[in-house]
Coordinates of C-alpha atoms in Angstrom, one line a residue:
P1 CA -270.8 352.2 -47.7
W2 CA -269.0 349.8 -49.9
K3 CA -267.2 352.7 -51.6
N4 CA -266.1 354.0 -48.2
L5 CA -265.1 350.6 -47.1
F6 CA -262.5 350.2 -49.8
L7 CA -261.5 353.9 -49.7
L8 CA -260.8 353.7 -46.0
S9 CA -258.7 350.5 -46.3
F10 CA -256.8 351.8 -49.3
S11 CA -256.2 355.1 -47.6
L12 CA -254.8 353.5 -44.4
M13 CA -252.5 351.3 -46.5
L14 CA -251.4 354.3 -48.5
I15 CA -250.8 356.4 -45.4
D16 CA -248.5 353.6 -44.0
I17 CA -246.5 353.5 -47.3
V18 CA -246.2 357.3 -47.5
R19 CA -245.2 357.5 -43.8
S20 CA -242.5 354.9 -44.4
F21 CA -241.1 357.0 -47.2
C22 CA -241.3 360.2 -45.1
F23 CA -239.4 358.5 -42.2
S24 CA -236.8 357.1 -44.5
L25 CA -236.4 360.6 -46.1
L26 CA -236.1 362.2 -42.6
L27 CA -233.6 359.6 -41.5
Y28 CA -231.7 359.5 -44.8
G29 CA -227.9 359.4 -44.4
K30 CA -224.8 357.3 -45.1
G31 CA -226.4 354.2 -43.5
G32 CA -229.9 354.5 -44.8
S33 CA -231.9 354.8 -48.0
V34 CA -235.3 356.1 -49.1
G35 CA -237.8 353.4 -49.4
L36 CA -240.2 351.1 -47.6
H37 CA -238.6 351.1 -44.2
F38 CA -239.6 351.9 -40.6
D39 CA -243.2 350.6 -40.6
V40 CA -243.0 350.8 -36.7
T41 CA -246.3 351.0 -34.8
S42 CA -248.3 350.5 -37.9
L43 CA -251.9 349.4 -37.4
G44 CA -251.2 346.3 -39.4
H45 CA -249.1 344.9 -36.5
A46 CA -252.3 344.2 -34.7
L47 CA -252.9 341.3 -37.1
S48 CA -249.5 339.7 -36.5
I49 CA -251.0 337.6 -33.7
T50 CA -253.8 336.4 -35.9
P51 CA -253.8 333.8 -38.8
F52 CA -254.2 336.8 -41.1
V53 CA -250.5 337.5 -40.7
E54 CA -250.0 335.2 -43.7
Y55 CA -251.3 338.0 -45.9
A56 CA -247.9 339.6 -45.2
Y57 CA -246.6 337.5 -48.1
F58 CA -248.2 340.0 -50.5
G59 CA -246.9 343.2 -48.8
G60 CA -245.7 343.0 -45.3
T61 CA -247.2 345.2 -42.7
Y62 CA -248.8 347.4 -45.4
I63 CA -251.2 344.9 -46.7
L64 CA -252.1 343.9 -43.1
T65 CA -253.0 347.5 -42.4
G66 CA -255.4 347.5 -45.3
I67 CA -257.0 344.2 -44.2
L68 CA -257.4 345.6 -40.7
G69 CA -259.3 348.6 -42.2
L70 CA -261.7 346.2 -43.9
L71 CA -262.4 344.3 -40.7
V72 CA -262.8 347.4 -38.6
Y73 CA -265.1 349.2 -41.0
T74 CA -267.4 346.2 -41.5
T75 CA -267.6 345.7 -37.8
L76 CA -268.6 349.3 -37.1
H77 CA -270.9 349.8 -40.0
Y78 CA -272.3 346.3 -40.6
K79 CA -275.9 347.7 -40.4
K80 CA -275.3 350.2 -43.1
T81 CA -273.3 347.9 -45.4
H82 CA -275.5 345.3 -47.1
Y83 CA -273.9 341.9 -47.2
S84 CA -271.0 343.1 -45.0
F85 CA -270.5 339.5 -43.8
L86 CA -269.0 338.8 -47.3
V87 CA -265.9 340.8 -46.3
P88 CA -264.7 338.5 -43.5
V89 CA -265.9 335.5 -45.5
F90 CA -263.7 336.4 -48.5
L91 CA -260.8 337.3 -46.2
V92 CA -261.0 333.8 -44.6
L93 CA -261.2 332.2 -48.0
G94 CA -258.2 334.2 -49.1
W95 CA -256.3 333.1 -46.0
I96 CA -257.2 329.4 -46.8
G97 CA -255.8 329.9 -50.3
I98 CA -252.5 331.4 -48.9
H99 CA -252.2 328.8 -46.2
Y100 CA -252.7 325.7 -48.4
Y101 CA -251.7 326.8 -51.9
I102 CA -248.8 329.1 -51.5
P103 CA -246.0 326.8 -50.5
T104 CA -243.7 327.5 -47.6
V105 CA -240.0 326.9 -48.0
S106 CA -238.9 323.9 -46.0
L107 CA -235.7 322.1 -45.4
E108 CA -234.8 319.1 -47.5
K109 CA -233.5 317.2 -44.5
P110 CA -233.7 317.5 -40.7
L111 CA -231.4 320.2 -39.4
R112 CA -230.0 320.5 -35.8
V113 CA -229.6 324.2 -35.0
A114 CA -228.1 325.4 -31.7
I115 CA -229.0 328.9 -30.5
I116 CA -226.7 330.7 -28.1
S117 CA -228.7 333.6 -26.5
T118 CA -226.8 336.1 -24.3
D119 CA -227.4 339.0 -22.0
F120 CA -224.2 341.0 -22.1
P121 CA -224.2 344.8 -21.4
D122 CA -222.6 347.2 -23.9
E123 CA -219.6 349.3 -23.0
E124 CA -218.4 352.2 -25.2
N125 CA -215.1 353.0 -23.4
K126 CA -212.6 351.2 -25.6
L127 CA -210.3 350.0 -22.9
Q128 CA -213.1 348.6 -20.7
A129 CA -214.9 347.2 -23.8
T130 CA -211.8 345.2 -24.7
E131 CA -211.6 343.6 -21.3
Q132 CA -215.3 343.0 -21.3
R133 CA -215.1 341.3 -24.7
K134 CA -212.4 338.9 -23.3
E135 CA -214.8 337.9 -20.5
R136 CA -217.6 337.5 -23.0
F137 CA -215.5 335.1 -25.0
L138 CA -215.0 332.8 -22.1
S139 CA -218.7 332.6 -21.5
L140 CA -219.4 332.0 -25.2
E141 CA -216.6 329.4 -25.3
K142 CA -218.1 327.5 -22.3
M143 CA -221.6 327.5 -23.9
T144 CA -220.3 326.4 -27.3
Y145 CA -218.4 323.4 -26.0
A146 CA -221.4 322.4 -23.9
L147 CA -223.1 321.6 -27.2
A148 CA -220.4 319.2 -28.4
S149 CA -222.3 316.0 -27.4
S150 CA -225.3 317.3 -29.4
S151 CA -223.4 317.5 -32.7
P152 CA -225.3 320.4 -34.1
D153 CA -225.3 321.2 -37.8
I154 CA -225.3 324.9 -37.2
I155 CA -224.5 327.0 -34.1
V156 CA -225.8 330.6 -34.2
Y157 CA -224.7 333.5 -32.1
P158 CA -226.4 337.0 -31.6
E159 CA -225.3 340.1 -33.4
D160 CA -221.8 341.2 -32.8
A161 CA -221.0 338.2 -30.5
R162 CA -217.4 338.1 -31.8
F163 CA -216.7 334.6 -30.7
L164 CA -214.6 333.7 -33.8
R165 CA -212.5 336.8 -33.5
Y166 CA -210.9 335.8 -30.3
L167 CA -209.9 332.3 -31.4
S168 CA -206.2 331.7 -31.3
E169 CA -204.7 329.1 -33.7
E170 CA -204.7 326.5 -30.9
K171 CA -208.4 327.2 -30.0
L172 CA -209.3 327.2 -33.7
Q173 CA -207.8 323.7 -34.2
L174 CA -209.6 322.5 -31.0
L175 CA -212.9 323.9 -32.4
K176 CA -212.4 322.0 -35.7
K177 CA -211.7 318.8 -33.8
T178 CA -214.7 319.1 -31.6
F179 CA -217.2 320.3 -34.3
P180 CA -215.9 318.8 -37.6
N181 CA -219.2 319.2 -39.5
T182 CA -220.7 322.3 -38.0
L183 CA -221.4 325.7 -39.6
F184 CA -220.8 328.6 -37.2
V185 CA -222.9 331.8 -37.8
D186 CA -221.3 334.5 -35.7
G187 CA -221.3 338.3 -35.8
D188 CA -218.5 340.9 -35.8
T189 CA -217.9 344.7 -36.1
R190 CA -214.9 345.6 -38.2
A191 CA -213.1 348.8 -39.2
Y192 CA -214.5 349.9 -42.6
E193 CA -213.9 353.1 -44.6
E194 CA -214.2 356.0 -42.1
G195 CA -216.0 354.0 -39.4
F196 CA -217.2 350.4 -38.9
A197 CA -219.2 347.7 -40.6
N198 CA -221.4 345.1 -39.0
Y199 CA -221.2 341.5 -40.3
S200 CA -222.7 338.1 -40.0
L201 CA -219.8 335.6 -40.3
F202 CA -220.1 332.1 -41.8
Y203 CA -217.4 329.7 -40.7
E204 CA -217.5 326.2 -42.1
I205 CA -214.9 323.6 -41.3
K206 CA -214.2 321.7 -44.5
D207 CA -211.7 318.9 -45.1
G208 CA -209.4 319.9 -42.3
A209 CA -208.8 323.3 -44.0
S210 CA -206.5 325.5 -42.0
A211 CA -208.2 328.8 -42.8
R212 CA -207.4 331.4 -40.2
N213 CA -210.0 333.3 -38.3
D214 CA -209.5 336.6 -40.1
Q215 CA -211.0 338.7 -42.9
T216 CA -211.1 335.6 -45.2
I217 CA -214.1 334.1 -43.3
A218 CA -217.2 334.5 -45.5
G219 CA -219.3 337.4 -44.2
R220 CA -222.5 339.3 -45.0
G221 CA -222.4 343.0 -44.3
K222 CA -225.3 344.8 -42.8
T223 CA -227.2 346.7 -45.6
F224 CA -229.7 348.7 -43.5
L225 CA -228.5 350.6 -40.5
F226 CA -230.3 352.0 -37.4
P227 CA -230.4 355.8 -37.3
F228 CA -228.4 357.6 -34.5
S229 CA -227.1 354.3 -33.2
E230 CA -225.1 353.3 -36.3
Y231 CA -225.2 356.5 -38.3
T232 CA -226.4 360.1 -38.0
P233 CA -229.1 361.2 -40.5
A234 CA -227.9 364.0 -42.7
L235 CA -230.7 366.3 -41.6
F236 CA -229.6 366.1 -37.9
T237 CA -225.8 366.2 -38.3
P238 CA -225.5 370.0 -38.2
F239 CA -227.4 370.2 -34.9
L240 CA -226.0 367.4 -32.8
H241 CA -223.0 369.4 -31.5
F242 CA -225.4 371.9 -29.9
F243 CA -226.6 369.2 -27.5
M244 CA -223.2 367.7 -26.6
D245 CA -219.9 369.1 -25.4
E246 CA -217.0 368.7 -27.8
K247 CA -215.6 365.6 -26.1
S248 CA -218.9 363.8 -26.0
Y249 CA -219.7 364.7 -29.6
S250 CA -216.3 363.5 -30.8
L251 CA -216.7 360.2 -28.8
Y252 CA -220.3 359.8 -30.2
K253 CA -219.1 360.2 -33.8
E254 CA -216.2 357.7 -33.2
N255 CA -218.5 355.0 -31.8
H256 CA -221.5 355.5 -34.0
S257 CA -220.1 355.9 -37.5
Y258 CA -221.1 352.7 -39.4
T259 CA -221.3 352.1 -43.1
K260 CA -223.6 349.7 -44.9
V261 CA -222.0 347.0 -47.0
N262 CA -223.2 345.5 -50.2
S263 CA -222.7 341.7 -49.9
F264 CA -224.1 338.4 -50.9
G265 CA -227.5 337.2 -49.6
S266 CA -227.6 333.5 -48.6
F267 CA -224.8 331.1 -47.7
P268 CA -224.8 327.6 -49.1
F269 CA -224.2 324.9 -46.5
E270 CA -224.5 321.3 -47.7
S271 CA -228.1 321.1 -49.1
V272 CA -229.3 324.2 -47.3
R273 CA -229.1 327.9 -48.0
V274 CA -228.8 330.0 -44.9
A275 CA -229.5 333.7 -44.7
T276 CA -229.2 336.3 -41.9
L277 CA -231.0 339.5 -41.1
I278 CA -229.0 341.7 -38.8
C279 CA -231.0 343.5 -36.1
S280 CA -232.6 346.7 -37.6
E281 CA -232.8 345.1 -41.0
F282 CA -236.1 343.6 -40.1
L283 CA -237.6 347.1 -39.8
S284 CA -237.2 347.4 -43.5
Y285 CA -239.8 345.7 -45.8
T286 CA -237.5 346.2 -48.8
T287 CA -234.6 344.5 -47.0
V288 CA -236.7 341.5 -45.9
R289 CA -238.2 341.1 -49.4
N290 CA -234.8 341.3 -51.1
M291 CA -233.5 338.7 -48.7
A292 CA -236.3 336.3 -49.6
R293 CA -235.3 336.6 -53.3
T294 CA -231.9 335.1 -52.6
G295 CA -233.6 331.8 -52.0
P296 CA -232.7 330.8 -48.4
H297 CA -234.2 327.7 -46.7
I298 CA -233.9 329.2 -43.2
V299 CA -233.3 332.8 -41.9
F300 CA -231.5 333.8 -38.7
L301 CA -232.3 337.2 -37.2
Q302 CA -229.2 338.2 -35.2
S303 CA -229.8 341.2 -32.8
N304 CA -228.3 343.1 -30.0
F305 CA -231.1 344.8 -27.9
T306 CA -229.3 345.8 -24.7
V307 CA -230.8 349.3 -25.1
S308 CA -234.4 347.8 -24.8
K309 CA -234.0 346.5 -21.3
N310 CA -236.9 344.2 -22.1
R311 CA -239.4 346.9 -22.2
V312 CA -242.9 345.6 -23.0
W313 CA -243.5 347.9 -25.9
F314 CA -240.1 347.0 -27.5
T315 CA -240.6 343.3 -26.9
M316 CA -244.1 343.5 -28.5
Q317 CA -242.7 345.2 -31.6
T318 CA -239.8 342.7 -31.9
R319 CA -242.2 339.8 -31.8
S320 CA -244.5 341.4 -34.3
F321 CA -241.7 342.2 -36.8
A322 CA -240.2 338.7 -36.5
Q323 CA -243.6 337.2 -37.3
I324 CA -244.3 339.5 -40.2
A325 CA -240.8 339.0 -41.6
A326 CA -241.2 335.2 -41.5
A327 CA -244.7 335.4 -43.1
T328 CA -243.4 337.8 -45.8
M329 CA -240.6 335.4 -46.8
R330 CA -242.6 332.2 -46.2
R331 CA -239.5 330.8 -44.5
P332 CA -238.7 329.6 -40.9
L333 CA -237.0 332.4 -39.0
I334 CA -235.0 332.1 -35.8
H335 CA -234.3 335.2 -33.7
I336 CA -231.1 335.1 -31.7
A337 CA -230.7 338.0 -29.3
N338 CA -228.4 339.6 -26.9
G339 CA -230.4 341.5 -24.2
S340 CA -233.8 340.3 -25.2
E341 CA -236.0 337.3 -25.7
S342 CA -235.3 335.1 -28.7
Y343 CA -238.0 333.4 -30.9
I344 CA -238.5 330.5 -33.2
V345 CA -241.1 331.5 -35.9
S346 CA -242.7 329.2 -38.5
P347 CA -242.9 330.2 -42.2
R348 CA -246.5 331.2 -41.5
G349 CA -245.6 333.8 -39.0
V350 CA -246.5 331.8 -35.9
I351 CA -244.1 331.9 -32.9
V352 CA -243.4 328.3 -32.1
K353 CA -241.2 328.9 -29.1
T354 CA -240.1 331.8 -27.0
L355 CA -236.7 331.7 -25.3
G356 CA -236.4 333.9 -22.3
R357 CA -233.7 336.5 -21.8
G358 CA -230.4 335.4 -20.4
L359 CA -227.3 333.2 -21.1
K360 CA -228.9 330.2 -22.8
T361 CA -228.1 327.4 -25.2
T362 CA -231.1 325.9 -27.0
L363 CA -231.0 323.0 -29.5
I364 CA -233.7 322.8 -32.1

């Protein structure tokens, strides 16, 4: 029984790892890579709502799947497995060791972070999308200036909010005057190579600098894209035109051709290092682990989930991935979403606060 106990747990973990490699191979293309990605609906996600989520520090969802195997086997076969109670005892002792002896990354001083959550629809028609973006800007502008009396250190927007893009010189100067010591973490989509690139933008007002809102603003490009939405996997490219007419296929390629960008990891702001994960990047264990290595004190997960329409399954997966990512990095993570709930997650993978869907400003 003990042999089967460890064989089952190791096999489940190995299956999850192999499955991730198979998915990444199946979805390989210009925006993806072969590696530990797409651990969606893994058994280990069941432990994300338990204290055992802290084990993710050693291997993300994969190690959680192995631990779940240990717990399930000893529960079902406790009569056949002598001293089976030792398994949960050692797992609890291991959790105590992680909880108290593996340090979490904390801020050196209190930080006032303002979250701007949105619920804007997406429009792919270019002319209509441009008009829609102008209306969005007015809403974002109103919510931003509503925070002026709070004097936040950082204001964070969802993925692809594009607030900074629409600032005229006059509005830029007004923003500097109103928020002289604030870091803005925005998002933008820019023309890049043969398609687009998705960015997090870091705009810090320093010493009255007159830096224009243009390509010179520091930005971190998205390194792991979402298949079919941001790129077409190479294996499926020859077949897509069979399912679309010529006009639809041409429009699809024009709107869904993104490129991953190699860029820096975390951004230094005063005594704090800030990092971002952009939407689908939190589906990749490799990306999350590499982000932790850049040494951030706090991580912002910027997403655009209009496609989810707040479906229960999608919401459940988002919560779980956010918790596992925070526990893997041992850093506080704040999820800022368009079209979905937003979350504040502790470095131990516990959701501290859930922000409902809609147009909201929240000061932390």
